[in-house]
CSV table of C-alpha atoms and ligand atoms in Angstrom, one decimal:
chain,number,residue,atom,x,y,z
A,1,MET,CA,0.4,4.0,28.1
A,2,ALA,CA,3.5,1.9,29.6
A,3,ASN,CA,6.6,4.3,30.0
A,4,ASP,CA,8.1,3.1,26.8
A,5,GLN,CA,5.5,3.7,24.9
A,6,LEU,CA,4.7,7.0,26.3
A,7,ARG,CA,8.9,8.2,25.5
A,8,ASN,CA,8.5,6.9,22.0
A,9,ASP,CA,5.2,8.6,21.6
A,10,GLN,CA,6.9,11.8,22.9
A,11,LEU,CA,9.6,11.0,20.5
A,12,LYS,CA,7.3,11.1,17.3
A,13,GLU,CA,5.7,14.2,18.7
A,14,LYS,CA,8.9,15.7,18.4
A,15,ALA,CA,10.0,14.3,14.7
A,16,ALA,CA,6.4,15.6,13.5
A,17,ARG,CA,7.0,19.0,15.1
A,18,ALA,CA,10.3,19.4,13.6
A,19,SER,CA,8.8,18.8,10.1
A,20,LEU,CA,6.6,21.8,10.6
A,21,GLN,CA,9.7,23.9,9.0
A,22,PHE,CA,9.2,22.3,5.5
A,23,VAL,CA,5.5,23.5,5.7
A,24,GLN,CA,5.3,27.1,4.2
A,25,ASN,CA,2.4,29.7,3.5
A,26,GLY,CA,-0.2,28.6,0.4
A,27,GLN,CA,1.4,25.1,-0.2
A,28,VAL,CA,-0.6,22.2,-0.6
A,29,VAL,CA,0.8,19.2,1.8
A,30,GLY,CA,0.1,16.1,1.7
A,31,LEU,CA,-0.8,14.2,5.3
A,32,GLY,CA,0.3,11.0,5.9
A,33,THR,CA,-1.0,8.5,8.0
A,34,GLY,CA,0.1,6.5,11.2
A,35,THR,CA,0.8,7.6,14.9
A,36,THR,CA,3.7,10.1,13.9
A,37,ALA,CA,1.6,11.6,10.9
A,38,THR,CA,-1.2,12.2,13.3
A,39,HIS,CA,0.7,14.2,15.8
A,40,PHE,CA,2.3,16.3,12.5
A,41,ILE,CA,-1.9,16.9,11.3
A,42,LYS,CA,-2.9,18.1,15.1
A,43,LEU,CA,0.8,20.3,14.9
A,44,LEU,CA,-0.1,21.1,11.7
A,45,ALA,CA,-3.7,22.1,12.5
A,46,GLU,CA,-2.8,24.7,15.6
A,47,GLU,CA,-0.7,26.4,12.9
A,48,VAL,CA,-3.6,26.8,10.7
A,49,GLY,CA,-5.1,28.3,14.1
A,50,LYS,CA,-2.3,30.5,14.1
A,51,GLY,CA,-3.1,31.6,10.5
A,52,LEU,CA,-1.0,29.3,8.4
A,53,ARG,CA,-3.0,29.0,4.8
A,54,ILE,CA,-2.1,25.8,3.5
A,55,ARG,CA,-4.6,23.0,2.0
A,56,GLY,CA,-4.3,19.6,2.6
A,57,ILE,CA,-4.3,16.2,0.8
A,58,PRO,CA,-4.7,13.2,3.0
A,59,THR,CA,-3.3,9.8,2.4
A,60,SER,CA,-6.5,7.9,4.2
A,61,THR,CA,-10.0,7.9,5.4
A,62,ARG,CA,-8.6,8.2,9.0
A,63,SER,CA,-6.4,11.4,8.3
A,64,ARG,CA,-8.8,12.7,6.2
A,65,ASP,CA,-11.6,12.7,9.3
A,66,LEU,CA,-9.0,13.7,11.5
A,67,ALA,CA,-8.0,16.5,9.3
A,68,GLU,CA,-11.2,17.7,9.0
A,69,SER,CA,-12.2,17.5,12.4
A,70,LEU,CA,-9.3,19.6,13.1
A,71,GLY,CA,-10.5,22.5,10.6
A,72,ILE,CA,-7.8,21.9,8.0
A,73,PRO,CA,-8.6,23.2,4.5
A,74,LEU,CA,-8.6,20.1,2.4
A,75,THR,CA,-8.3,19.5,-1.6
A,76,THR,CA,-8.1,16.2,-3.5
A,77,LEU,CA,-5.8,15.1,-6.4
A,78,ASP,CA,-8.5,15.9,-8.8
A,79,GLN,CA,-7.9,19.3,-8.3
A,80,CYS,CA,-4.3,19.2,-7.5
A,81,GLN,CA,-1.7,17.2,-8.6
A,82,ASP,CA,1.2,19.2,-7.6
A,83,ILE,CA,2.0,18.8,-4.2
A,84,ALA,CA,4.7,20.8,-2.8
A,85,VAL,CA,5.0,18.7,0.6
A,86,ALA,CA,4.4,15.4,1.9
A,87,VAL,CA,5.0,14.5,5.4
A,88,ASP,CA,4.3,11.1,6.8
A,89,GLY,CA,5.7,8.5,8.8
A,90,ALA,CA,7.4,4.9,7.9
A,91,ASP,CA,8.1,1.5,9.6
A,92,GLU,CA,12.1,1.4,8.7
A,93,VAL,CA,14.5,3.6,7.0
A,94,ASP,CA,17.8,2.3,5.6
A,95,PRO,CA,20.9,4.5,5.1
A,96,LYS,CA,20.1,5.2,1.7
A,97,LEU,CA,16.6,6.7,2.9
A,98,ARG,CA,15.0,3.5,1.0
A,99,LEU,CA,11.9,3.1,3.3
A,100,ILE,CA,9.3,0.4,4.0
A,101,LYS,CA,5.8,1.8,4.5
A,102,GLY,CA,2.2,0.2,5.3
A,103,GLY,CA,2.1,-1.0,8.8
A,104,GLY,CA,-0.6,1.2,8.9
A,105,GLY,CA,-2.3,0.0,6.0
A,106,ALA,CA,-2.5,3.2,3.7
A,107,LEU,CA,0.7,2.5,1.6
A,108,LEU,CA,-1.1,3.0,-1.8
A,109,ARG,CA,-2.6,6.7,-1.4
A,110,GLU,CA,0.7,7.2,0.7
A,111,LYS,CA,2.6,6.3,-2.2
A,112,ILE,CA,0.7,7.9,-5.0
A,113,VAL,CA,1.0,11.4,-3.0
A,114,ALA,CA,4.5,11.0,-2.4
A,115,SER,CA,4.9,10.6,-6.3
A,116,ALA,CA,2.9,13.5,-6.9
A,117,SER,CA,5.0,16.0,-4.1
A,118,ARG,CA,8.2,17.9,-4.8
A,119,GLN,CA,9.6,17.1,-1.2
A,120,LEU,CA,8.8,14.0,1.2
A,121,VAL,CA,9.6,14.6,4.6
A,122,ILE,CA,9.6,11.3,6.6
A,123,VAL,CA,9.0,11.9,10.3
A,124,ALA,CA,10.1,8.8,12.8
A,125,ASP,CA,11.3,7.7,16.1
A,126,GLY,CA,14.6,6.6,16.2
A,127,SER,CA,13.9,3.1,16.2
A,128,LYS,CA,12.7,2.8,12.9
A,129,GLN,CA,16.5,3.6,11.4
A,130,VAL,CA,17.9,0.0,10.1
A,131,PRO,CA,21.1,-0.9,8.5
A,132,ILE,CA,19.2,-3.3,6.2
A,133,LEU,CA,15.2,-3.5,5.5
A,134,GLY,CA,13.4,-6.5,6.4
A,135,ARG,CA,13.0,-6.6,9.9
A,136,PHE,CA,9.5,-5.2,9.6
A,137,PRO,CA,7.1,-7.3,7.2
A,138,LEU,CA,6.6,-5.7,3.9
A,139,PRO,CA,3.0,-4.9,3.5
A,140,VAL,CA,1.6,-5.6,-0.1
A,141,GLU,CA,-1.8,-4.5,-1.4
A,142,VAL,CA,-2.9,-6.7,-3.7
A,143,ILE,CA,-6.7,-7.4,-5.1
A,144,ARG,CA,-9.1,-9.6,-3.1
A,145,PHE,CA,-9.3,-12.1,-5.9
A,146,SER,CA,-5.3,-12.6,-6.6
A,147,ARG,CA,-4.6,-13.2,-2.7
A,148,ALA,CA,-3.8,-16.7,-3.0
A,149,LEU,CA,-2.0,-16.6,-6.2
A,150,VAL,CA,0.1,-14.0,-5.1
A,151,ALA,CA,0.9,-15.4,-1.6
A,152,LYS,CA,2.4,-18.4,-3.5
A,153,ARG,CA,4.5,-16.3,-5.7
A,154,ILE,CA,5.8,-14.3,-3.1
A,155,ALA,CA,6.6,-17.0,-0.7
A,156,ALA,CA,8.7,-18.9,-3.8
A,157,LEU,CA,10.6,-15.2,-3.4
A,158,GLY,CA,11.7,-16.6,0.3
A,159,ALA,CA,9.0,-14.7,2.5
A,160,GLN,CA,6.7,-16.2,4.9
A,161,VAL,CA,3.3,-14.5,3.9
A,162,GLN,CA,0.3,-13.5,6.2
A,163,LEU,CA,-2.8,-11.7,4.9
A,164,ARG,CA,-3.4,-9.1,7.4
A,165,THR,CA,-6.6,-9.6,9.6
A,166,GLU,CA,-8.5,-7.0,12.2
A,167,ALA,CA,-8.9,-8.4,15.7
A,168,ASP,CA,-12.3,-10.4,14.8
A,169,GLY,CA,-10.3,-12.6,12.4
A,170,LYS,CA,-11.7,-11.2,9.1
A,171,PRO,CA,-9.5,-9.9,6.2
A,172,PHE,CA,-8.3,-6.3,6.8
A,173,LEU,CA,-9.8,-3.7,3.9
A,174,THR,CA,-8.0,-1.3,2.8
A,175,ASP,CA,-9.5,2.9,1.7
A,176,GLU,CA,-9.5,0.9,-1.9
A,177,ASN,CA,-11.1,-2.1,-0.7
A,178,ASN,CA,-8.2,-4.5,-1.3
A,179,TYR,CA,-6.2,-7.0,1.2
A,180,ILE,CA,-2.7,-6.3,2.6
A,181,LEU,CA,0.0,-9.5,2.6
A,182,ASP,CA,2.2,-9.1,5.5
A,183,CYS,CA,5.7,-10.4,4.1
A,184,HIS,CA,8.2,-11.4,6.6
A,185,PHE,CA,11.4,-11.8,4.1
A,186,GLY,CA,14.0,-11.1,7.0
A,187,GLU,CA,16.9,-9.2,5.3
A,188,ILE,CA,15.9,-7.4,2.0
A,189,ARG,CA,19.3,-7.5,0.1
A,190,ASP,CA,18.2,-5.8,-2.8
A,191,PRO,CA,15.4,-3.6,-2.1
A,192,GLU,CA,15.0,-2.3,-5.9
A,193,ALA,CA,15.2,-5.9,-7.5
A,194,LEU,CA,12.2,-6.9,-5.1
A,195,ALA,CA,10.2,-3.9,-5.9
A,196,ARG,CA,10.7,-4.8,-9.4
A,197,HIS,CA,9.3,-8.3,-8.5
A,198,LEU,CA,6.3,-7.5,-6.9
A,199,SER,CA,5.7,-4.6,-9.2
A,200,ASP,CA,5.7,-7.2,-12.3
A,201,MET,CA,3.1,-9.8,-10.4
A,202,PRO,CA,-0.3,-9.6,-12.0
A,203,GLY,CA,-2.4,-8.8,-8.7
A,204,VAL,CA,-0.4,-6.4,-7.0
A,205,VAL,CA,-1.8,-3.2,-6.8
A,206,GLU,CA,1.6,-1.6,-4.4
A,207,HIS,CA,4.0,-2.5,-2.3
A,208,GLY,CA,5.6,-0.8,0.6
A,209,LEU,CA,9.0,-0.3,-0.7
A,210,PHE,CA,9.8,3.4,-1.1
A,211,ILE,CA,12.8,3.6,-3.1
A,212,GLY,CA,13.7,7.4,-4.0
A,213,MET,CA,11.1,9.0,-2.8
A,214,ALA,CA,12.1,10.3,0.2
A,215,SER,CA,14.0,13.7,0.2
A,216,VAL,CA,14.4,14.2,3.9
A,217,VAL,CA,14.1,12.3,6.8
A,218,LEU,CA,13.8,13.5,10.5
A,219,LEU,CA,14.7,10.9,13.3
A,220,ALA,CA,13.9,11.9,16.7
A,221,ARG,CA,16.1,10.7,19.2
A,222,ASP,CA,16.2,11.4,23.0
A,223,THR,CA,18.7,14.4,23.0
A,224,GLU,CA,18.5,15.2,19.1
A,225,ILE,CA,16.5,15.3,16.0
A,226,VAL,CA,19.0,13.3,13.5
A,227,GLU,CA,18.1,14.6,9.8
A,228,LEU,CA,19.2,12.5,7.2
A,229,ARG,CA,19.1,13.6,3.1
A,230,ARG,CA,19.3,11.8,0.1
B,301,5RP,C1,0.6,4.0,7.3
B,301,5RP,C2,2.6,4.1,7.3
B,301,5RP,C3,2.8,4.5,8.3
B,301,5RP,O1,3.7,5.9,8.0
B,301,5RP,C4,3.9,3.5,8.7
B,301,5RP,O2,3.2,2.7,9.5
B,301,5RP,C5,4.5,4.1,10.1
B,301,5RP,O3,3.6,4.5,11.4
B,301,5RP,P1,3.8,4.9,12.7
B,301,5RP,O4,3.9,6.5,12.7
B,301,5RP,O5,2.1,4.9,13.5
B,301,5RP,O6,4.8,4.3,13.5
B,301,5RP,O7,3.2,3.4,6.4
B,301,5RP,O8,0.3,3.2,6.1
């Protein structure tokens, strides 16, 4: 790992560690997806090893496999629809705690789990804090059948739209077998309006704007953890 990347990864781990204080014995915990959430899952597994009693609901097959391999007891949304706290990463966080998520392709299950959680704790390194959302391309999960039509409609809103692909050039498939369109909007001046537009488009399954969902954001900087609350 290059030095900058290593430093960044250490900050992600620091943020993930700070989120452990939000997890209490007996709770059902949403397990996010991504490199920062991976740190959280590993640290949580250590706490489980020391006697913490929780059950996890993972937001992706990747996080489920990791949590299972580390011995974290799991449950499902079928069995439990009331999650005490979910801990997840983010691609961007603005001053109103509005988020862009989905860089790791798990935004649909992440949003479902977040919506069932009494608290959503976001863990990130300080570089994810932005004054205005939109530098990071907004991921939009779409039904495969609708891909071209939705791409055209989102382009008409002013974005450059790219189908997410794997290294071999094949389209990336989400855990629900959908496609992701990465939409380069530049500055998103009115995230609420854009979220409404996208939700109203037939063929859009979910978009990566998480508005009014995060209760706490923990941003790790070199010397401190900045805690933002809504
Ligand atoms: C996955 C996500 C991730 O939480 C987001 O992409 C941040 O990832 P990382 O912690 O690797 O920077 O939304 O769908």
